[in-house]
Short mmCIF file of C-alpha atoms and ligand atoms in Angstrom, two decimals:
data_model
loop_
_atom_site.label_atom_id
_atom_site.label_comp_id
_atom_site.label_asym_id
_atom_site.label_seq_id
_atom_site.Cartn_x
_atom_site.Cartn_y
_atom_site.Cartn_z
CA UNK E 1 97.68 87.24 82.35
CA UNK E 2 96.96 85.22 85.61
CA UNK E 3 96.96 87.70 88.55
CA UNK E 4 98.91 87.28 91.54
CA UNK E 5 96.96 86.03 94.51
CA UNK E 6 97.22 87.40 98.07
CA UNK E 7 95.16 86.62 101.25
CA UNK E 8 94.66 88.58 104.79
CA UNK E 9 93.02 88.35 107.58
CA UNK E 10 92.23 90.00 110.69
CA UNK E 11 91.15 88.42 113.61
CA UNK E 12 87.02 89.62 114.75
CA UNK E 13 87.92 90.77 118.47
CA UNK E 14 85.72 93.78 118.36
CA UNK E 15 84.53 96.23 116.65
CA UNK E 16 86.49 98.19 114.06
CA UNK E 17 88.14 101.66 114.10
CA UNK E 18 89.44 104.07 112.00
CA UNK E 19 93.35 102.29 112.97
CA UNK E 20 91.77 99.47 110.89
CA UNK E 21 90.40 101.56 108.45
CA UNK E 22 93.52 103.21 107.35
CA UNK E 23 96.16 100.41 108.79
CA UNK E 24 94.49 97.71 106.81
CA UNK E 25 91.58 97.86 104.84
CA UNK E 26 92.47 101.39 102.59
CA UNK E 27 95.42 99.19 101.33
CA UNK E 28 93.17 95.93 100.93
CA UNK E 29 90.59 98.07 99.26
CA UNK E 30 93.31 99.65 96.75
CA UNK E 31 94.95 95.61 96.28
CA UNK E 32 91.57 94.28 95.12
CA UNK E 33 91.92 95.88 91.68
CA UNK E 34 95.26 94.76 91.18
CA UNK E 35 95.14 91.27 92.75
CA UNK E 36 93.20 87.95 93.19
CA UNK E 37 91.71 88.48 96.90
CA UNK E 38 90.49 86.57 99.72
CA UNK E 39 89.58 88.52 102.84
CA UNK E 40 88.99 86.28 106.22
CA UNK E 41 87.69 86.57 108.87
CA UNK E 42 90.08 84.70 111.96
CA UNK E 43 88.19 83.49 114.16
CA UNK E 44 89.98 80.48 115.10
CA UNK E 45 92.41 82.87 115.60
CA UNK E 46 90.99 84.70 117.83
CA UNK E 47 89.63 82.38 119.76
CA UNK E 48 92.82 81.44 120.83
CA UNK E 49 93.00 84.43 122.68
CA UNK E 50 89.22 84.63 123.39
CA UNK E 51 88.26 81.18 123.68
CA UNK E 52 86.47 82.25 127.18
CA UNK E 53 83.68 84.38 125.08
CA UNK E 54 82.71 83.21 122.17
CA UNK E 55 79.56 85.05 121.68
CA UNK E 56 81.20 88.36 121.52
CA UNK E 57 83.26 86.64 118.92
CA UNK E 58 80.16 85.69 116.47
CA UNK E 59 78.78 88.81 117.03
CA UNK E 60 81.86 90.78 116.07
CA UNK E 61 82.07 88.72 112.80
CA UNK E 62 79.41 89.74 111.21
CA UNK E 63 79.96 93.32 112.33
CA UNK E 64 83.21 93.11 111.07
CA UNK E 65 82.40 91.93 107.42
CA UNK E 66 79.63 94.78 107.15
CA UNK E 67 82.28 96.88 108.66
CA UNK E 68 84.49 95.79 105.28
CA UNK E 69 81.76 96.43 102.85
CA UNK E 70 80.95 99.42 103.91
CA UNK E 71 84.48 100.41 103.45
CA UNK E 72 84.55 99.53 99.93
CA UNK E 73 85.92 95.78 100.07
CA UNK E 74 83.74 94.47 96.97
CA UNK E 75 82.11 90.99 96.71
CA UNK E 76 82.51 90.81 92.90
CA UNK E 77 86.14 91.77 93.00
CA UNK E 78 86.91 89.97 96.23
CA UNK E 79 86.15 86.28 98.15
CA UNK E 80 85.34 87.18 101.74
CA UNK E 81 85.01 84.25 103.88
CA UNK E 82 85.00 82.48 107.32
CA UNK E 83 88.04 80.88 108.69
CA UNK E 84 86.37 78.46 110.58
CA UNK E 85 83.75 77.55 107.72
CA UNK E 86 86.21 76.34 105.47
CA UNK E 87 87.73 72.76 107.43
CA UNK E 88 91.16 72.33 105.19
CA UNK E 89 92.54 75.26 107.29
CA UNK E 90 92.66 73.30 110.27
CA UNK E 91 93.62 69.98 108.19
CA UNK E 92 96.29 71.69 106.83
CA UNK E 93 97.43 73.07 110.15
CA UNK E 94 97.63 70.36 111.57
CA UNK E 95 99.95 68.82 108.59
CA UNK E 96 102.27 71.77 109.07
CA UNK E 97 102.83 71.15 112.80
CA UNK E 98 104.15 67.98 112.00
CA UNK E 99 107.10 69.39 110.54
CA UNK E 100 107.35 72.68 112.67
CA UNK E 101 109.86 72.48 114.96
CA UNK E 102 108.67 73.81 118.56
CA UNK E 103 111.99 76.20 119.23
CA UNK E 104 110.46 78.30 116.42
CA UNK E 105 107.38 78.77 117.90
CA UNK E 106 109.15 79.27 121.56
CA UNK E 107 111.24 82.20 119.93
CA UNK E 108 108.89 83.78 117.67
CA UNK E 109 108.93 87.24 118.93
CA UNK E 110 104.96 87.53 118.63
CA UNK E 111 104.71 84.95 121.02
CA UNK E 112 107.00 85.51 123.52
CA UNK E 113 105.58 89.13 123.85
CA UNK E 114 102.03 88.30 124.14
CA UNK E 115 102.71 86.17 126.86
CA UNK E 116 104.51 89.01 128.77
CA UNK E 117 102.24 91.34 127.86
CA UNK E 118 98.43 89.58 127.81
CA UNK E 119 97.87 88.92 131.95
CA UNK E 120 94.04 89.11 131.47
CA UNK E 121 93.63 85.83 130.05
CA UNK E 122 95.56 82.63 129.88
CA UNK E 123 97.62 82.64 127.01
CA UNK E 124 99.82 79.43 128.38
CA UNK E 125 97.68 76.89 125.92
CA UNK E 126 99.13 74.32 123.04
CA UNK E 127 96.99 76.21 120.52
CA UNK E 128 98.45 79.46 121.45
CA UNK E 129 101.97 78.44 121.20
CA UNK E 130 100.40 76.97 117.27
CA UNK E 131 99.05 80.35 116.40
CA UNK E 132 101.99 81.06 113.52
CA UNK E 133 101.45 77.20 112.28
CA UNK E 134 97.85 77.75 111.35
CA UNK E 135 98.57 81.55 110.01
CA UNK E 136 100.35 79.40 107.76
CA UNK E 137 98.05 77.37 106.87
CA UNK E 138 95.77 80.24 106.23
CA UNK E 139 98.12 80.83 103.33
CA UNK E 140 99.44 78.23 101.81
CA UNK E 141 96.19 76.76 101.12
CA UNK E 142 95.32 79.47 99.09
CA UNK E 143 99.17 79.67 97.47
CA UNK E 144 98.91 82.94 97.83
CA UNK E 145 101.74 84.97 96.39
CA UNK E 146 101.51 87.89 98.63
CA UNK E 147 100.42 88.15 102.00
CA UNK E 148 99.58 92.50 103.29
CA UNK E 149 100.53 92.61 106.26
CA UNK E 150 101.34 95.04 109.19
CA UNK E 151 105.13 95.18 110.40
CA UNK E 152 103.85 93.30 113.61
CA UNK E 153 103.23 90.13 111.35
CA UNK E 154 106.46 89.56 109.68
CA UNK E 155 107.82 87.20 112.20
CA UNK E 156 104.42 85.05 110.77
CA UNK E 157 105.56 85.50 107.31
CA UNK E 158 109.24 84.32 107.93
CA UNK E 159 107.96 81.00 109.43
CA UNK E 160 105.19 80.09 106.50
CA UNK E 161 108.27 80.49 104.20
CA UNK E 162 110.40 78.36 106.65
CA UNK E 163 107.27 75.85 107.25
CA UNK E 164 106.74 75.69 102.98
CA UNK E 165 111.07 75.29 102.69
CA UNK E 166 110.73 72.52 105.20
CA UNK E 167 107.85 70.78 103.50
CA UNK E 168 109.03 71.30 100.01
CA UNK E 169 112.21 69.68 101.25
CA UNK E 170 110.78 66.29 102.91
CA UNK E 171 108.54 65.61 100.48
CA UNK E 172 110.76 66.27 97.29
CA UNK E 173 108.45 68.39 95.96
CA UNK E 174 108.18 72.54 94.69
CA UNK E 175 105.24 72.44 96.16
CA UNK E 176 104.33 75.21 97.86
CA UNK E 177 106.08 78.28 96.93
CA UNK E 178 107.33 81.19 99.52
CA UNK E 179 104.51 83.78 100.12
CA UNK E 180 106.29 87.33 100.07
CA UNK E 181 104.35 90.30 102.73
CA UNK E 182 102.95 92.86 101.37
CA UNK E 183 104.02 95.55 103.92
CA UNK E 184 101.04 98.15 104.18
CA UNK E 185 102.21 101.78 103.39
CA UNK E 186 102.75 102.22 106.93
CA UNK E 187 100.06 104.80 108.19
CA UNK E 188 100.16 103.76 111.69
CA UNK E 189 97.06 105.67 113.48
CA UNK E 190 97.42 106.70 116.81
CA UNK E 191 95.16 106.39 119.52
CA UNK E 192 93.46 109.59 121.17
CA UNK E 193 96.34 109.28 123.63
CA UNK E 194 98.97 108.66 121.49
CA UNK E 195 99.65 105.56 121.87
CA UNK E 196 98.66 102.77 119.11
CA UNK E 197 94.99 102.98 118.29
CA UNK E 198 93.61 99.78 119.59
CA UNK E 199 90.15 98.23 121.38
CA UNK E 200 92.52 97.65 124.51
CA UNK E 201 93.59 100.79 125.17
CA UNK E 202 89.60 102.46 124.69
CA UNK E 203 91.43 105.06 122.99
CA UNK E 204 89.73 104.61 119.38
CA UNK E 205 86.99 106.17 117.06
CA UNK E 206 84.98 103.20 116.10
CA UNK E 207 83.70 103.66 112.41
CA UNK E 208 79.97 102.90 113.63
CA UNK E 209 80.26 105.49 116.35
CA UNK E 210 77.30 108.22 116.44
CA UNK E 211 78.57 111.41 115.49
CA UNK E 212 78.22 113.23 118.80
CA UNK E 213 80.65 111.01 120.02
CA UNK E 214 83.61 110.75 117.79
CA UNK E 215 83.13 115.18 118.37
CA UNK E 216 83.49 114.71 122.06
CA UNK E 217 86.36 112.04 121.28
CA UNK E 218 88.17 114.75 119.33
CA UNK E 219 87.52 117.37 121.35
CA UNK E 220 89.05 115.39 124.55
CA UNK E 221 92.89 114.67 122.44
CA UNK E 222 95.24 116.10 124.19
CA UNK E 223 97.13 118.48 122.28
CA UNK E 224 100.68 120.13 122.30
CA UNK E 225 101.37 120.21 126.52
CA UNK E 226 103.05 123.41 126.06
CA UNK E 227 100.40 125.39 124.74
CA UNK E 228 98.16 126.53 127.81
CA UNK E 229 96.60 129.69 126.49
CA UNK E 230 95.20 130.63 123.04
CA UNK E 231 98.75 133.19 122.05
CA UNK E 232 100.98 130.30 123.07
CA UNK E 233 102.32 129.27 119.71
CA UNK E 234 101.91 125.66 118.91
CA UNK E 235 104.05 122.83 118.43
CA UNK E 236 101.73 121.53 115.73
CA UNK E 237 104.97 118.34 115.01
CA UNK E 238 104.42 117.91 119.07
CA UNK E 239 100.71 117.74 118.57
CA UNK E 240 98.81 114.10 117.92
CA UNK E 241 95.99 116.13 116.23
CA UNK E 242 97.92 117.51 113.97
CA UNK E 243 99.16 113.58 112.65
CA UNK E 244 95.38 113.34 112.14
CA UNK E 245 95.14 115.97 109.94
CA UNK E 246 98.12 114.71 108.03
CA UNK E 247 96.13 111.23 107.50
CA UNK E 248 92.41 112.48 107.41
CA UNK E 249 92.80 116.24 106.16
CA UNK E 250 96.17 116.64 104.06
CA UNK E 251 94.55 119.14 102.09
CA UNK E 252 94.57 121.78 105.20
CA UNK E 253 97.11 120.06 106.78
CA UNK E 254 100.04 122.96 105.70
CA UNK E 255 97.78 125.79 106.67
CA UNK E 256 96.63 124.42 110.26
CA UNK E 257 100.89 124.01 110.64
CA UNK E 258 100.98 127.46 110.11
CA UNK E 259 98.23 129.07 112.25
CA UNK E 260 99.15 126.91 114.92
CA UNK E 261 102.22 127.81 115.28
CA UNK E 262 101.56 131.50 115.01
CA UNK E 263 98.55 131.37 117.35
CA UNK E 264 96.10 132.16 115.05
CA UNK E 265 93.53 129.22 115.77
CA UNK E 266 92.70 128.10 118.74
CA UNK E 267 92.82 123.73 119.84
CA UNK E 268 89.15 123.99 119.98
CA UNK E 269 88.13 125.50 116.50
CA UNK E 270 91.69 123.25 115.32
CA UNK E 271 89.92 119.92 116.98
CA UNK E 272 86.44 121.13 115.59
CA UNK E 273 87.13 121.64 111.90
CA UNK E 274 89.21 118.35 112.23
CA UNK E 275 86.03 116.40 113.55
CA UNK E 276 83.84 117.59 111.14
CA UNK E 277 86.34 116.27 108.20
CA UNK E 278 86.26 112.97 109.67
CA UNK E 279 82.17 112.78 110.11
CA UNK E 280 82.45 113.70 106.65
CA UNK E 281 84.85 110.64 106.01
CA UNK E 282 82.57 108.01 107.62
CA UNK E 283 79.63 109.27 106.46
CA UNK E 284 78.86 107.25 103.62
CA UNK E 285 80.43 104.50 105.33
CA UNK E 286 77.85 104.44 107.62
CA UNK E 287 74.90 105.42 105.49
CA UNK E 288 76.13 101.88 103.76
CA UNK E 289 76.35 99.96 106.79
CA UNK E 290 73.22 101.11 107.94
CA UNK E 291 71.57 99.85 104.48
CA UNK E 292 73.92 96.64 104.99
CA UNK E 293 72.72 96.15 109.05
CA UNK E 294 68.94 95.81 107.03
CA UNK E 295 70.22 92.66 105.07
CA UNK E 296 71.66 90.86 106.32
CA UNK E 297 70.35 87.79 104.14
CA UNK E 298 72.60 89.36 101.81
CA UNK E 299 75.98 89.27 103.93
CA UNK E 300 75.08 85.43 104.71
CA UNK E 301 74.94 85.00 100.63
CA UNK E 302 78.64 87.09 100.05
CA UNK E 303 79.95 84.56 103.08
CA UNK E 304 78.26 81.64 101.68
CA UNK E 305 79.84 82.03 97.97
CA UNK E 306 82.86 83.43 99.54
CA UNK E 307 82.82 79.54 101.35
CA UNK E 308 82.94 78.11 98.46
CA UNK E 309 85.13 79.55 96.54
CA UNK E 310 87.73 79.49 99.38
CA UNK E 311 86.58 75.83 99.81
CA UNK E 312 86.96 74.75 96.18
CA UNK E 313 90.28 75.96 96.05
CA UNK E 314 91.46 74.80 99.82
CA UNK E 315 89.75 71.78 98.89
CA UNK E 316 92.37 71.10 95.92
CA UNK E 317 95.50 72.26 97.63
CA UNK E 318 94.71 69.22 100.62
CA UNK E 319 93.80 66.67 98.10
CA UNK E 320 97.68 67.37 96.79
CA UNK E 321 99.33 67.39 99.96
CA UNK E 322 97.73 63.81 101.17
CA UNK E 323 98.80 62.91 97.91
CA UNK E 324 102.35 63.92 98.44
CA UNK E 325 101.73 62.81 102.50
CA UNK E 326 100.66 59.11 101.05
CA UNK E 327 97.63 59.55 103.22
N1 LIG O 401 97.57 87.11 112.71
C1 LIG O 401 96.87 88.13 111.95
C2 LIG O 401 96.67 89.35 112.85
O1 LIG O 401 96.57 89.24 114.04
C3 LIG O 401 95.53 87.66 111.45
C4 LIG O 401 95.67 86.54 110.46
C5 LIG O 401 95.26 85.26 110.61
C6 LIG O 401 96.28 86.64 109.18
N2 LIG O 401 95.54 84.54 109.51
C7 LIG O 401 96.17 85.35 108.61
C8 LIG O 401 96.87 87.68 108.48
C9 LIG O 401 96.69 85.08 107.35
C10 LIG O 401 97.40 87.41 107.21
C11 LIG O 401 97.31 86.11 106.65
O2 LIG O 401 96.60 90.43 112.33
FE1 SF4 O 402 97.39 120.79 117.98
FE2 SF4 O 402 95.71 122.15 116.46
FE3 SF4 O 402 96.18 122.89 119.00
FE4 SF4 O 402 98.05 123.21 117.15
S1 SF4 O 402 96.07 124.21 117.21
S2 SF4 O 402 98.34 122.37 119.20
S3 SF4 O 402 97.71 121.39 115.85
S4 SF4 O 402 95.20 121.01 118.31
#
């Protein structure tokens, strides 16, 4: 039986963090046994945003990809691959904005709050306003059945399917068919300050981060406000480090509930043992990215056959379409 096909992609802004590790790659990790996989890296994407710096940019990619395989993405189950290396996604993206009408983009919700929200940077461009049109691109050309996504995304899902409707329809064809997300088993990580985990914020624990400092990052959480001294009981439900145990420590996650709220441990010794269970998470993620940082002749071989395989296929799905185009 032919396996279902999904593609993702996250965009290489920085370096990642454990709100990628257990937002997005856990899940892409588990869907590689069960699907057909490509992995991409965005970085036309993101250089819509970060068009101003685009040496941080290259240097993130790479970082990123080791970053994967150190998680446990795997080259022999999975295509990993460039964005930008492959030239049918921009081809194709710019087939799809013939037919996308611009009130979409104007209303898509992403948009709209981006450009409230981003003031750093000018986000007023007419590749900006496209971002959605070639996120659609990314996956049609692939066909891909199912596309994992955060709840963030969906508006980006909703217009591929609109986009594919609208093609299928002018050019009499059942061409494409309508990509379905994938929502990721929502553990949403938050940041030390408990708000969402992200590079913007500088409230994250990088997975390359030296163990000294994801201690001192854990030690620094605030905890429940109302618990000033040590026989305060806690309000471990009020507490942000007690959502990390639920996601990094389940197994003592019913016992630190308890003694928490009866006073018998401390934030410290809580933050401590908690600390200690995550060093002992990353650990062999960073004893393989440290092997992976040595060779990187290797990681330019995965992206180079992950290039073409993501080019043979793109490759096909653009010879159809200026087929069906008459071009
Ligand atoms: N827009 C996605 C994000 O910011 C990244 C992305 C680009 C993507 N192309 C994609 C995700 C295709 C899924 C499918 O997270
Ligand atoms: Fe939070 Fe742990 Fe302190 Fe309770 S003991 S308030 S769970 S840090």
């Amino acid at each position: 039986m032919n396996k279902k096909r999904i593609l993702s992609g996250m965009r290489p802004t920085g370096k990642l963090h454990l709100g990628h590790l257990v937002g997005a790659l856990n899940n892409w990790i588990k869907l590689q046994n069960e699907y057909e996989c490509f992995f991409m890296v965005a970085d036309w994407h993101a250089l819509m945003s970060e068009y101003e710096d685009p040496q941080r940019l290259k240097e993130n990619m790479l970082d990123n990809v080791i970053d994967w395989l150190s998680c446990g993405i795997d080259p022999e189950k999975s295509t990993i691959f460039i964005q930008s290396q492959v030239p049918e996604h921009l081809e194709l993206s710019f087939v799809l904005s013939l037919i996308t009408p611009l009130g979409l983009l104007e209303r898509c919700p992403t948009y709209k709050e981006q450009l409230r929200e981003v003031t750093n940077r000018d986000l007023s461009t007419y590749a900006f306003l496209g971002y959605p049109v070639l996120q659609a691109a990314d996956i049609l050309l692939y066909k891909a059945d199912a596309v994992p996504v955060g709840e963030d995304q969906l508006p980006h899902l909703e217009l591929t399917r609109q986009i594919a409707r609208k093609f299928n329809h002018l050019y009499k064809a059942a061409y494409f068919s309508q990509p379905q997300a994938l929502l990721t088993e929502a553990t949403r990580l938050m940041g030390l300050d408990g708000r969402k985990m992200s590079k913007s914020y500088n409230n994250y624990i990088g997975l390359s981060e030296e163990p000294e400092v994801i201690r001192k990052k854990i030690q620094n959480m605030v905890t429940d406000p109302q618990r000033i001294r040590l026989s305060d009981p806690g309000h471990p439900h009020k507490c942000n480090v007690f959502s990390y145990y639920s996601i990094f420590f389940p197994e003592r996650r019913h016992e630190t509930e308890q003694r928490c709220s009866k006073s018998l441990v401390g934030c410290t010794a809580c933050k401590k043992e908690l600390a200690e269970k995550v060093l002992e998470l990353l650990s062999p993620i960073q004893e393989k990215r440290h092997k992976l940082l040595k060779d990187k002749k290797y990681i330019q071989e995965i992206l180079s056959c992950g290039r073409e395989k993501a080019a043979s296929f793109a490759g096909k799905t653009m010879r159809e379409v200026r087929e069906l185009l008459k071009i």
